[in-house]
XYZ file of C-alpha atoms in Angstrom:
753
model
C -0.535 18.641 4.149
C 0.303 15.006 4.884
C -2.578 13.881 7.019
C -1.841 10.168 6.985
C 0.923 7.956 5.771
C 4.644 8.173 5.214
C 6.703 11.126 6.312
C 10.448 11.691 6.236
C 10.200 13.305 9.673
C 11.251 11.131 12.579
C 8.598 11.143 15.296
C 9.584 10.873 18.931
C 7.736 8.696 21.432
C 6.980 11.445 23.899
C 4.720 9.666 26.323
C 6.416 6.319 26.758
C 9.109 8.016 28.778
C 11.949 6.391 26.842
C 12.928 9.420 24.760
C 13.954 7.084 21.937
C 13.373 7.313 18.229
C 10.701 4.822 17.292
C 10.331 5.684 13.623
C 12.836 3.018 12.618
C 10.511 0.321 13.898
C 7.576 1.726 11.949
C 9.129 2.150 8.538
C 9.519 5.908 8.982
C 5.771 6.411 9.334
C 4.140 8.837 11.744
C 4.071 7.737 15.366
C 1.315 9.296 17.466
C 0.703 9.438 21.203
C -3.087 9.761 21.104
C -3.377 6.718 23.415
C -0.820 8.346 25.768
C 1.765 5.850 24.532
C 3.540 5.711 21.188
C 1.747 3.841 18.389
C 2.081 3.808 14.611
C -0.665 5.961 13.089
C -2.065 3.159 10.924
C -2.049 0.772 13.898
C -4.025 3.148 16.144
C -7.679 2.005 16.236
C -9.075 5.531 16.301
C -10.320 8.062 13.782
C -7.201 10.206 13.952
C -5.529 12.573 11.512
C -1.867 13.384 12.029
C 0.430 15.736 10.189
C 4.145 16.325 10.598
C 5.684 19.727 11.195
C 7.462 19.468 7.865
C 4.118 19.099 6.100
C 2.630 21.991 8.052
C 5.514 24.190 6.968
C 5.216 23.201 3.297
C 1.506 24.071 3.345
C 2.143 27.445 4.981
C 0.108 26.516 8.076
C 0.589 28.944 10.985
C -2.536 28.353 13.122
C -4.433 25.295 14.313
C -7.509 26.800 12.630
C -5.974 25.913 9.249
C -6.103 22.213 10.102
C -9.728 22.357 8.921
C -8.489 22.360 5.334
C -7.131 18.842 5.696
C -9.100 17.140 8.461
C -12.537 15.646 7.794
C -15.350 16.684 10.148
C -13.302 19.482 11.766
C -15.024 22.854 11.782
C -13.865 26.064 13.435
C -16.310 28.943 13.833
C -13.809 31.753 13.439
C -14.734 35.112 14.965
C -11.144 36.309 14.961
C -8.076 35.518 17.104
C -9.059 34.269 20.540
C -12.743 34.021 19.522
C -12.874 30.581 17.946
C -15.222 27.665 18.551
C -13.813 24.240 17.661
C -16.285 21.610 16.443
C -15.653 17.961 15.578
C -18.291 15.668 14.093
C -21.013 18.265 14.523
C -20.925 18.241 18.337
C -21.586 21.907 19.101
C -23.416 23.709 21.867
C -23.251 26.571 24.337
C -21.287 25.958 27.531
C -17.976 24.219 28.163
C -15.919 23.197 25.108
C -16.924 20.109 23.153
C -13.379 19.695 21.795
C -10.260 19.614 23.944
C -7.309 21.660 22.663
C -3.813 20.817 23.925
C -0.415 22.384 23.302
C 2.020 19.622 24.176
C 0.558 18.190 27.410
C -1.148 21.455 28.391
C -4.905 21.966 27.986
C -5.989 25.526 27.205
C -9.218 27.041 28.442
C -11.625 29.540 26.986
C -13.114 32.348 29.033
C -16.651 31.731 30.273
C -17.540 35.270 29.141
C -20.946 36.749 29.951
C -22.881 33.697 28.741
C -21.032 30.809 30.491
C -19.857 29.846 27.000
C -16.176 28.968 27.404
C -16.326 26.976 24.145
C -16.554 30.144 22.043
C -13.181 31.639 22.959
C -10.500 29.013 22.336
C -7.035 30.635 22.505
C -4.664 30.262 19.572
C -0.899 29.783 19.939
C 1.205 30.088 16.796
C 2.101 26.899 14.930
C 5.854 27.118 14.215
C 8.620 24.619 14.942
C 6.095 21.835 15.377
C 6.844 18.119 15.553
C 3.308 17.127 14.572
C -0.386 17.872 15.016
C -2.971 15.261 15.923
C -6.745 15.536 15.531
C -8.647 12.807 17.363
C -12.188 12.601 16.033
C -14.938 11.332 18.289
C -15.200 11.415 22.105
C -11.981 10.961 24.083
C -13.655 10.996 27.478
C -11.673 8.204 29.134
C -8.137 9.541 28.512
C -8.786 13.269 27.960
C -11.825 13.874 30.137
C -14.411 16.631 29.897
C -14.241 19.006 26.968
C -13.370 16.165 24.571
C -16.874 14.860 23.858
C -16.466 15.679 20.162
C -12.736 15.023 19.977
C -9.318 16.435 20.783
C -6.812 18.618 18.926
C -3.159 18.299 19.975
C -0.233 20.457 18.838
C 3.070 18.814 19.774
C 6.046 21.163 19.517
C 9.636 20.194 18.746
C 11.584 19.497 21.929
C 15.094 20.627 22.879
C 17.962 18.502 21.580
C 21.042 18.135 23.755
C 23.287 16.827 20.982
C 23.256 19.639 18.426
C 23.134 23.404 17.983
C 20.467 24.432 15.468
C 18.254 27.316 14.520
C 15.606 28.438 12.070
C 14.259 31.713 10.749
C 11.224 32.452 8.608
C 10.000 35.689 7.033
C 6.610 36.065 5.370
C 5.497 39.219 3.519
C 1.962 39.491 2.140
C -0.507 41.846 0.487
C -4.289 41.479 0.811
C -6.547 42.690 -1.974
C -8.036 46.015 -0.892
C -6.122 45.983 2.376
C -2.890 46.695 4.167
C 0.318 44.699 3.813
C 1.040 42.018 6.379
C 4.245 40.513 7.713
C 5.371 37.650 9.923
C 8.751 36.832 11.409
C 9.490 33.546 13.225
C 12.727 32.388 14.787
C 14.039 29.379 16.716
C 17.310 28.467 18.386
C 18.202 25.159 20.038
C 21.033 25.391 22.565
C 22.737 22.319 24.063
C 23.848 23.316 27.569
C 25.236 19.992 28.808
C 25.969 17.466 26.086
C 23.284 14.761 25.932
C 21.841 15.987 29.253
C 20.443 19.496 29.140
C 19.149 21.696 26.305
C 17.086 24.841 25.787
C 14.862 25.598 22.789
C 13.550 29.153 22.343
C 11.001 30.257 19.728
C 9.741 33.763 18.997
C 7.207 35.146 16.512
C 5.763 38.487 15.466
C 2.811 39.001 13.134
C 1.398 42.197 11.660
C -2.182 41.555 10.533
C -3.165 42.838 7.117
C -6.370 44.818 7.683
C -9.088 44.671 5.024
C -12.329 45.678 6.795
C -13.623 49.199 6.024
C -15.959 51.334 8.132
C -18.385 53.227 5.888
C -19.894 55.242 8.760
C -16.619 57.019 9.557
C -14.913 56.505 6.182
C -11.957 54.622 7.691
C -10.081 51.840 5.920
C -8.574 48.524 6.970
C -9.694 48.853 10.572
C -8.910 45.231 11.504
C -5.166 45.618 11.305
C -3.320 44.741 14.476
C -0.521 42.568 15.721
C 0.394 39.519 17.709
C 3.615 38.302 19.188
C 4.400 35.057 20.891
C 7.203 32.940 22.202
C 8.049 29.832 24.126
C 11.045 28.492 25.989
C 11.392 24.738 26.490
C 14.028 23.195 28.733
C 14.704 19.447 28.612
C 16.819 17.694 31.235
C 17.732 14.005 30.827
C 20.055 13.185 33.735
C 19.723 9.446 33.004
C 18.424 7.331 30.159
C 15.326 6.622 32.234
C 14.405 10.138 33.396
C 13.245 13.076 31.264
C 12.127 16.404 32.720
C 10.532 19.047 30.482
C 9.836 22.599 31.617
C 7.979 25.008 29.375
C 6.828 28.611 29.274
C 4.508 29.711 26.450
C 3.276 33.226 25.722
C 1.105 34.886 23.122
C -0.479 38.331 22.869
C -3.025 39.539 20.322
C -4.208 43.105 19.839
C -6.569 43.778 16.960
C -9.846 45.378 16.025
C -12.545 42.854 15.172
C -12.677 41.427 11.660
C -16.476 41.441 11.717
C -18.577 43.275 9.151
C -22.298 43.766 8.553
C -23.835 41.799 5.707
C -26.636 44.359 5.304
C -24.250 47.072 4.111
C -24.325 45.315 0.732
C -20.574 45.776 0.401
C -18.061 43.022 0.975
C -15.957 43.431 4.135
C -17.695 46.683 5.114
C -19.180 47.693 8.453
C -21.132 50.770 9.482
C -20.535 50.204 13.192
C -20.675 53.349 15.306
C -18.403 52.145 18.116
C -15.301 50.055 18.656
C -15.031 46.263 18.457
C -11.849 44.362 19.144
C -9.994 41.622 20.949
C -7.028 42.102 23.249
C -5.823 38.716 24.429
C -2.815 37.652 26.492
C -2.114 33.977 27.244
C 0.571 32.348 29.370
C 1.259 28.663 29.975
C 3.759 27.319 32.501
C 4.211 23.566 32.474
C 6.352 20.824 33.901
C 6.417 17.220 32.696
C 8.327 14.352 34.300
C 8.729 10.972 32.624
C 10.450 8.013 34.221
C 10.957 4.658 32.531
C 10.885 1.818 35.042
C 11.277 -0.736 32.243
C 7.908 -2.373 31.679
C 6.142 0.685 33.123
C 6.517 4.429 32.455
C 5.447 7.174 34.837
C 4.292 10.528 33.483
C 3.451 13.488 35.713
C 2.239 16.782 34.243
C 1.462 20.079 35.947
C 0.176 23.062 33.958
C -0.768 26.581 34.963
C -2.711 28.494 32.307
C -3.141 32.241 32.839
C -5.250 34.317 30.467
C -6.197 37.999 30.479
C -8.560 39.171 27.794
C -10.590 42.242 26.904
C -13.461 41.736 24.493
C -14.968 44.874 22.986
C -18.165 44.667 20.942
C -20.195 47.432 19.328
C -23.822 47.299 20.551
C -24.969 50.702 19.288
C -27.670 49.209 17.092
C -29.278 47.554 20.099
C -30.660 50.963 21.083
C -31.903 52.107 17.670
C -35.479 53.425 17.771
C -35.672 53.447 21.567
C -35.167 57.204 21.923
C -38.891 57.978 21.810
C -41.728 58.612 24.243
C -42.938 55.081 23.520
C -39.526 53.716 24.417
C -39.564 55.682 27.646
C -42.921 54.242 28.587
C -41.764 50.714 27.677
C -38.613 50.724 29.784
C -39.428 53.135 32.646
C -42.980 51.802 33.055
C -44.286 55.051 34.600
C -47.509 55.240 36.527
C -50.295 55.772 33.992
C -48.154 54.390 31.150
C -46.893 57.779 29.886
C -43.564 59.434 30.765
C -43.736 62.951 32.137
C -41.446 65.625 30.620
C -39.230 65.312 33.694
C -38.885 61.583 33.039
C -38.630 61.790 29.254
C -35.739 64.265 28.994
C -33.141 62.254 30.951
C -34.352 59.026 29.332
C -33.813 60.462 25.833
C -30.398 61.848 26.781
C -29.297 58.464 28.151
C -30.602 56.458 25.216
C -29.067 58.743 22.580
C -25.726 58.613 24.358
C -25.567 54.811 24.256
C -26.522 54.727 20.586
C -22.748 55.095 20.279
C -21.567 52.386 22.676
C -19.741 49.111 23.147
C -19.721 46.332 25.676
C -16.258 46.438 27.227
C -15.566 43.139 28.994
C -12.267 42.484 30.826
C -11.994 38.823 31.766
C -9.431 36.454 33.203
C -8.872 32.713 33.463
C -6.480 30.995 35.844
C -6.440 27.245 35.361
C -4.221 24.817 37.238
C -4.367 21.222 36.015
C -2.396 18.168 37.156
C -2.227 14.647 35.810
C -0.281 11.566 36.876
C -0.408 8.357 34.866
C 1.308 5.015 34.508
C 1.545 3.280 31.135
C 2.874 -0.038 29.955
C 5.865 0.151 27.607
C 6.399 -3.463 26.572
C 5.676 -5.044 23.207
C 3.581 -7.849 24.662
C -0.146 -8.415 24.089
C -1.263 -6.533 27.201
C -1.060 -2.698 27.243
C -2.610 -0.296 29.710
C -2.750 3.254 31.033
C -4.083 4.331 34.443
C -4.038 7.760 36.026
C -5.606 10.597 37.934
C -6.468 14.189 37.083
C -7.155 17.402 39.029
C -8.233 20.808 37.712
C -8.926 24.110 39.440
C -10.154 26.894 37.133
C -11.047 30.386 38.290
C -12.614 32.881 35.887
C -13.662 36.475 36.349
C -15.706 38.564 33.917
C -16.587 42.228 34.243
C -19.158 43.443 31.729
C -19.563 47.186 31.234
C -21.417 49.339 28.749
C -19.286 52.303 27.679
C -20.261 55.262 25.534
C -18.239 56.188 22.449
C -17.457 59.443 20.706
C -20.057 60.214 17.995
C -17.246 61.767 15.931
C -14.809 58.856 15.870
C -16.452 55.830 17.462
C -13.644 55.620 19.989
C -14.614 54.681 23.508
C -14.482 57.454 26.047
C -12.068 57.059 28.964
C -12.928 54.266 31.372
C -14.342 56.523 34.081
C -17.489 56.202 36.154
C -19.339 58.938 34.248
C -19.097 56.923 31.005
C -20.187 53.558 32.437
C -23.840 52.801 31.708
C -23.901 49.225 32.972
C -21.535 47.286 35.255
C -21.708 43.638 36.277
C -19.014 41.285 37.612
C -19.152 37.478 37.669
C -16.805 35.019 39.388
C -16.805 31.437 38.069
C -14.973 28.615 39.855
C -14.763 25.076 38.404
C -13.047 22.206 40.206
C -12.711 18.760 38.622
C -11.132 15.490 39.627
C -11.022 12.176 37.836
C -9.561 8.670 37.825
C -9.145 6.860 34.524
C -7.964 3.548 33.102
C -7.669 2.077 29.628
C -6.663 -1.561 29.084
C -6.068 -3.482 25.858
C -5.173 -7.077 25.055
C -4.172 -8.582 21.717
C -5.445 -12.087 21.015
C -3.802 -14.358 18.427
C -1.597 -11.432 17.251
C -4.629 -10.157 15.311
C -7.571 -9.201 17.511
C -7.204 -6.420 20.093
C -9.873 -5.620 22.676
C -9.766 -2.311 24.555
C -11.886 -1.128 27.462
C -11.651 2.212 29.214
C -13.444 4.054 31.973
C -13.223 7.416 33.710
C -14.787 8.459 36.983
C -15.273 12.199 37.288
C -16.566 14.700 39.782
C -16.918 18.435 39.335
C -17.978 21.326 41.506
C -19.073 24.646 39.976
C -19.590 27.853 41.960
C -20.748 31.101 40.357
C -21.189 34.407 42.133
C -22.005 37.850 40.830
C -22.886 41.445 41.567
C -24.525 44.229 39.526
C -22.948 47.528 40.547
C -24.864 49.562 37.979
C -28.075 48.509 36.287
C -29.351 49.321 32.825
C -33.031 49.846 32.109
C -32.709 48.554 28.539
C -31.337 45.275 29.947
C -34.095 45.016 32.573
C -31.286 45.038 35.118
C -31.038 46.790 38.481
C -28.187 47.031 41.023
C -27.954 43.817 43.021
C -25.878 42.618 45.950
C -23.379 39.786 45.549
C -25.045 36.375 45.324
C -23.568 32.910 44.852
C -24.802 29.493 43.737
C -23.223 26.059 43.523
C -23.727 22.775 41.692
C -21.860 19.465 41.838
C -22.101 16.181 39.949
C -20.190 12.936 39.405
C -20.390 9.949 37.132
C -18.611 7.562 34.751
C -17.849 7.485 31.036
C -16.780 4.354 29.191
C -15.103 3.160 26.020
C -15.112 -0.195 24.200
C -12.996 -0.959 21.145
C -12.324 -4.053 19.020
C -9.743 -4.039 16.232
C -8.563 -6.768 13.880
C -5.328 -6.600 11.913
C -5.541 -8.727 8.800
C -2.013 -7.585 7.985
C 0.266 -4.602 8.534
C -1.612 -2.946 5.658
C -5.218 -3.639 6.676
C -7.069 -3.137 9.945
C -10.725 -2.774 10.854
C -12.070 -1.547 14.168
C -15.370 -0.978 15.921
C -15.799 1.390 18.844
C -18.415 2.619 21.282
C -17.225 5.598 23.326
C -18.879 8.031 25.692
C -18.148 11.733 26.152
C -19.418 14.390 28.560
C -19.235 18.067 29.542
C -19.611 19.505 33.032
C -22.756 21.374 33.868
C -22.710 24.637 35.743
C -24.501 27.597 37.253
C -26.061 30.349 35.179
C -24.709 33.857 35.630
C -28.007 35.756 35.392
C -28.506 37.351 38.799
C -31.914 36.944 40.393
C -32.898 33.735 38.613
C -35.447 31.413 40.184
C -33.655 28.585 42.004
C -35.073 26.001 39.597
C -33.267 27.660 36.662
C -29.938 28.422 38.317
C -28.092 25.168 37.665
C -27.779 22.966 34.600
C -26.367 19.445 34.526
C -23.726 17.676 32.452
C -24.685 16.495 28.991
C -23.293 13.339 27.432
C -23.237 11.314 24.239
C -22.417 7.880 22.895
C -20.418 7.560 19.683
C -20.612 4.315 17.670
C -18.209 3.908 14.789
C -16.749 1.406 12.365
C -13.452 2.121 10.642
C -11.033 0.672 8.103
C -7.353 1.603 7.866
C -5.573 0.286 4.821
C -2.633 0.497 2.459
C -4.138 -1.170 -0.623
C -1.000 -0.709 -2.728
C 2.482 0.597 -2.084
C 2.436 4.366 -1.577
C -1.352 4.626 -1.095
C -3.112 4.933 2.281
C -6.904 4.841 2.497
C -8.883 5.222 5.723
C -12.677 5.138 5.969
C -14.884 5.685 9.037
C -18.629 5.663 9.572
C -20.217 6.788 12.833
C -23.421 7.589 14.695
C -23.615 9.847 17.767
C -26.559 9.919 20.173
C -26.455 13.062 22.313
C -28.793 13.493 25.287
C -29.600 16.178 27.861
C -28.122 18.811 25.545
C -26.933 22.122 26.949
C -28.592 24.861 24.884
C -29.104 28.624 25.007
C -32.177 29.809 26.890
C -33.597 32.981 28.384
C -36.002 34.199 31.040
C -37.944 37.343 30.232
C -36.983 40.335 32.346
C -34.083 38.699 34.150
C -30.917 39.845 32.443
C -31.982 38.000 29.306
C -29.499 39.842 27.120
C -26.773 37.684 28.657
C -28.529 34.401 28.049
C -28.850 31.236 30.079
C -27.980 27.597 29.561
C -30.563 24.877 30.016
C -30.713 21.104 29.467
C -33.262 20.160 26.884
C -33.531 17.949 23.833
C -31.444 15.323 22.084
C -29.586 15.010 18.797
C -28.417 12.285 16.459
C -25.378 12.794 14.266
C -24.477 10.453 11.428
C -21.367 10.768 9.345
C -18.737 9.304 7.060
C -15.060 10.296 6.889
C -12.558 9.372 4.195
C -8.820 10.073 4.081
C -6.623 9.304 1.086
C -2.869 9.824 0.867
C -0.979 8.713 -2.221
C 2.534 9.063 -3.683
C 1.986 7.522 -7.132
C 5.393 8.592 -8.432
C 8.494 9.957 -6.778
C 8.052 13.609 -5.814
C 4.257 13.685 -6.227
C 1.996 13.708 -3.151
C -1.798 13.609 -3.409
C -4.137 14.004 -0.448
C -7.937 14.026 -0.241
C -10.233 14.283 2.785
C -14.011 13.992 2.711
C -16.340 14.469 5.654
C -20.127 14.074 5.536
C -22.009 15.090 8.695
C -25.769 14.873 9.154
C -26.378 16.534 12.544
C -29.999 17.016 13.586
C -32.236 17.166 16.630
C -33.737 13.744 17.285
C -36.588 15.112 19.410
C -38.400 18.397 19.974
C -36.986 20.850 22.474
C -39.886 21.223 24.854
C -39.119 24.192 27.093
C -40.596 27.570 27.911
C -37.185 29.229 28.287
C -35.286 28.018 25.207
C -34.620 30.744 22.667
C -36.573 29.699 19.535
C -36.901 26.049 20.566
C -35.866 23.561 17.908
C -37.916 20.737 16.517
C -37.037 17.193 15.543
C -35.096 17.284 12.285
C -33.647 20.790 12.725
C -29.960 20.917 11.817
C -27.397 21.730 14.494
C -25.842 25.195 14.026
C -22.603 25.783 12.137
C -22.381 22.158 10.969
C -22.121 21.848 7.180
C -23.090 18.524 5.685
C -19.993 18.427 3.466
C -16.386 19.246 4.228
C -14.021 18.338 1.386
C -10.357 19.169 0.862
C -7.579 18.055 -1.449
C -3.985 18.937 -2.138
C -1.374 18.075 -4.727
C 2.336 18.764 -4.336
C 5.136 17.989 -6.774
C 8.830 18.327 -6.009
C 11.436 17.841 -8.730
C 15.197 18.147 -9.094
C 16.560 21.275 -10.747
C 20.227 20.585 -9.988
C 22.389 18.793 -7.437
C 21.753 21.608 -4.961
C 18.290 22.820 -5.929
C 14.734 21.514 -6.072
C 11.568 23.052 -7.445
C 8.120 22.636 -5.890
C 4.543 23.450 -6.796
C 1.477 22.922 -4.618
C -2.294 23.379 -4.878
C -4.690 23.190 -1.923
C -8.436 23.260 -2.363
C -11.300 23.043 0.103
C -15.087 23.084 -0.015
C -17.388 23.721 2.946
C -21.116 23.207 2.629
C -23.814 25.543 3.896
C -24.990 25.690 7.495
C -27.174 27.787 9.813
C -26.312 29.980 12.786
C -29.053 28.708 15.128
C -31.315 25.687 15.456
C -34.889 26.746 14.896
C -36.274 27.755 11.536
C -38.575 30.175 13.384
C -35.699 32.038 15.074
C -35.663 35.642 13.831
C -31.910 35.721 14.391
C -31.228 32.581 12.342
C -28.877 33.165 9.410
C -27.796 30.878 6.597
C -24.046 30.555 6.079
C -23.595 29.815 2.375
C -21.242 27.172 1.057
C -17.873 28.244 -0.291
C -14.694 26.938 -1.876
C -11.105 28.130 -1.542
C -8.032 27.495 -3.673
C -4.473 28.224 -2.498
C -1.381 27.909 -4.679
C 2.375 27.880 -3.944
C 5.477 27.656 -6.100
C 9.021 27.667 -4.828
C 12.579 26.483 -4.749
C 14.373 24.710 -1.928
C 17.497 22.850 -0.874
C 17.239 19.035 -1.140
C 18.234 18.706 2.523
C 15.491 21.138 3.636
C 17.931 23.755 4.935
C 16.250 26.606 3.075
C 13.225 27.371 0.931
C 11.659 30.318 -0.875
C 8.024 30.335 -1.955
C 5.586 32.591 -3.766
C 1.991 31.906 -2.754
C -1.541 33.053 -3.436
C -4.248 32.277 -0.891
C -7.887 32.510 -1.966
C -6.704 32.486 -5.546
C -10.079 33.385 -7.058
C -10.957 35.974 -4.392
C -14.000 34.020 -3.225
C -16.387 35.512 -0.682
C -15.837 32.761 1.869
C -18.112 33.571 4.802
C -17.246 31.264 7.679
C -19.795 32.495 10.207
C -22.854 34.725 10.552
C -24.733 35.714 13.677
C -27.381 38.151 14.814
C -28.903 39.242 18.113
C -30.606 42.102 19.901
C -27.155 43.577 20.549
C -26.708 44.105 16.802
C -30.217 45.420 16.290
C -30.933 42.382 14.127
C -28.074 43.146 11.752
C -25.949 40.212 10.582
C -22.430 40.078 11.986
C -20.228 38.363 9.441
C -16.738 36.848 9.511
C -14.895 35.175 6.697
C -11.636 34.289 5.033
C -9.495 37.233 3.884
C -9.672 38.341 0.238
C -7.030 37.195 -2.234
C -3.649 37.338 -0.519
C -0.337 37.287 -2.369
C 2.868 36.710 -0.467
C 6.428 35.483 -0.355
C 7.900 33.266 2.346
C 11.547 32.552 3.119
C 12.776 29.903 5.562
C 16.340 29.093 6.565
C 17.540 26.380 8.928
C 20.928 26.338 10.618
C 22.478 23.062 11.725
């Protein structure tokens, strides 16, 4: 994957509003729009990785999660499709996302779930027919707002072309060791409707997941098979050279059993779960973008409506192990005299034994309407600027129910009142508004100073009702209650860069990031614990971007992050604690170094290396009576490995006038990490380090019109565990997710022009 440097692909300056090809002025190098105006990658004074769609295709990348293999300091805690937490530079915590994820100009939102943790459920749209991907490391609070305190990931799709008819088709067939076969089909067609004025681009995809998780309790195989299908339709209208209007509709649906397995079974990729787990996720984006070039100034207006419906199903049978006893009855019913009578014990035992085969069944929805208007300079003079405003209105709804399952099959019984053993509904409403500006001036054609600021205000309202309580959750039926919190403030950015030449630049930056606070969902909380405030951080970094010799690009960044008023998981005994709370407590310091190397030493040979070192620790004790296993100064932040290393080598050679051969190796290493902060936490689990090797060999047309590849992912069949977790809901067992076993496949791609 070409993360930095030269690419044959011609990048389009999307945000300047001119719709012109700017690659000619940059020597064919990647042009990015991270600053919301087009700039050459090596001239952008940010820690940014960019990769062209052509490079993504050659590497076999189909999901943004695979960008971790070639981006330093990017970590994705992968609990399956739709259940992913994105982390950049070790900035991770419960609550709103710490990394913003955008598809084109559209931000996508996770569901707040039952723990107010929207960060843990980032939706995933398929990566096919992509112009480029950009990963902005470090806080992007001034231009991208809340949710980008650790950084921003942007997937920019190819846009309709009104001057040519073209299409593409791709077929991928695979076989997973010990599992089912898998298959993927992707297709694209670009239709000019009015020459040079109006065009439509339609993309469709279908994926059959190759299941490889076995259930030893029921003797079933490959239970995590499933499917997804997705599509998008983009319409571009350019009535004049100055005006561009883009309309888009994006859709993706995922239906699959969970890929989780229990580490304690002692068998790789094996679970003994007694009830269903799965994810059923449907996402829709509708967007409109208007760009008008006034000459020295470009106007951009974006409106996006994101609509998500999701059902999360999780086996919690083990939560009730050992509770079907007289002691359990006395513990949870708390009878007078401390001992259950026979009349109390019999129904208690019947209830408890029934839910020893059970799952939490949680339908949830997100409806997010966001709008942004901005003005940007377009000239080539020393002064450049962007100013704008932003509005967001997000409504979420979560219903959490406990359903019993069949002891014979583990399937959930019909969703009827008699089989519901807990029922709670939460409504979550977040409104944000912001004004932002970023100004830069170049002195002496060498030194550029940039300042940015964003004023924000948010309002969060959470209301909920418990229709049916559950004694094991210390929960009783409760009437609808509602609470509100609001906050405003500023975040800032300062940047100095110096260009010694086109091939050498250094920069220094101090940038601030933040996340909104909120209102906890636990019904019946004391007023003092209901709300939690925004947390924020300052990121200080020094970077060098260079081309020391022809064909070699070397970028190096060092940074320190000081994070205060952290949002962390907490609990209050006896008040719905199974769902967790969020509280502000503690501080962290994160230090790191990032290196990116891209070299083409000889024609046809591309070498890439990325190294990220992240030392993320608490910088003070968490002093709180409600924090779950409070951390102490020096404790490492969860799911943040110290080392993240990747490398790739690709060689393309001529076989004949009409045929090329290619061979590619991709390798990655991820260091060990921990699932929670405190060493004293009984649910803390170590996630061991792992390495992965992928290999591809193929043939292709020199003009890129077709290719055929044989590939092997996880060549050495490594046990690559990406995440572990444990809780009362699993009875202390370790829920494990990881990369699939060795996968062998063939991929065919054909383009029509």
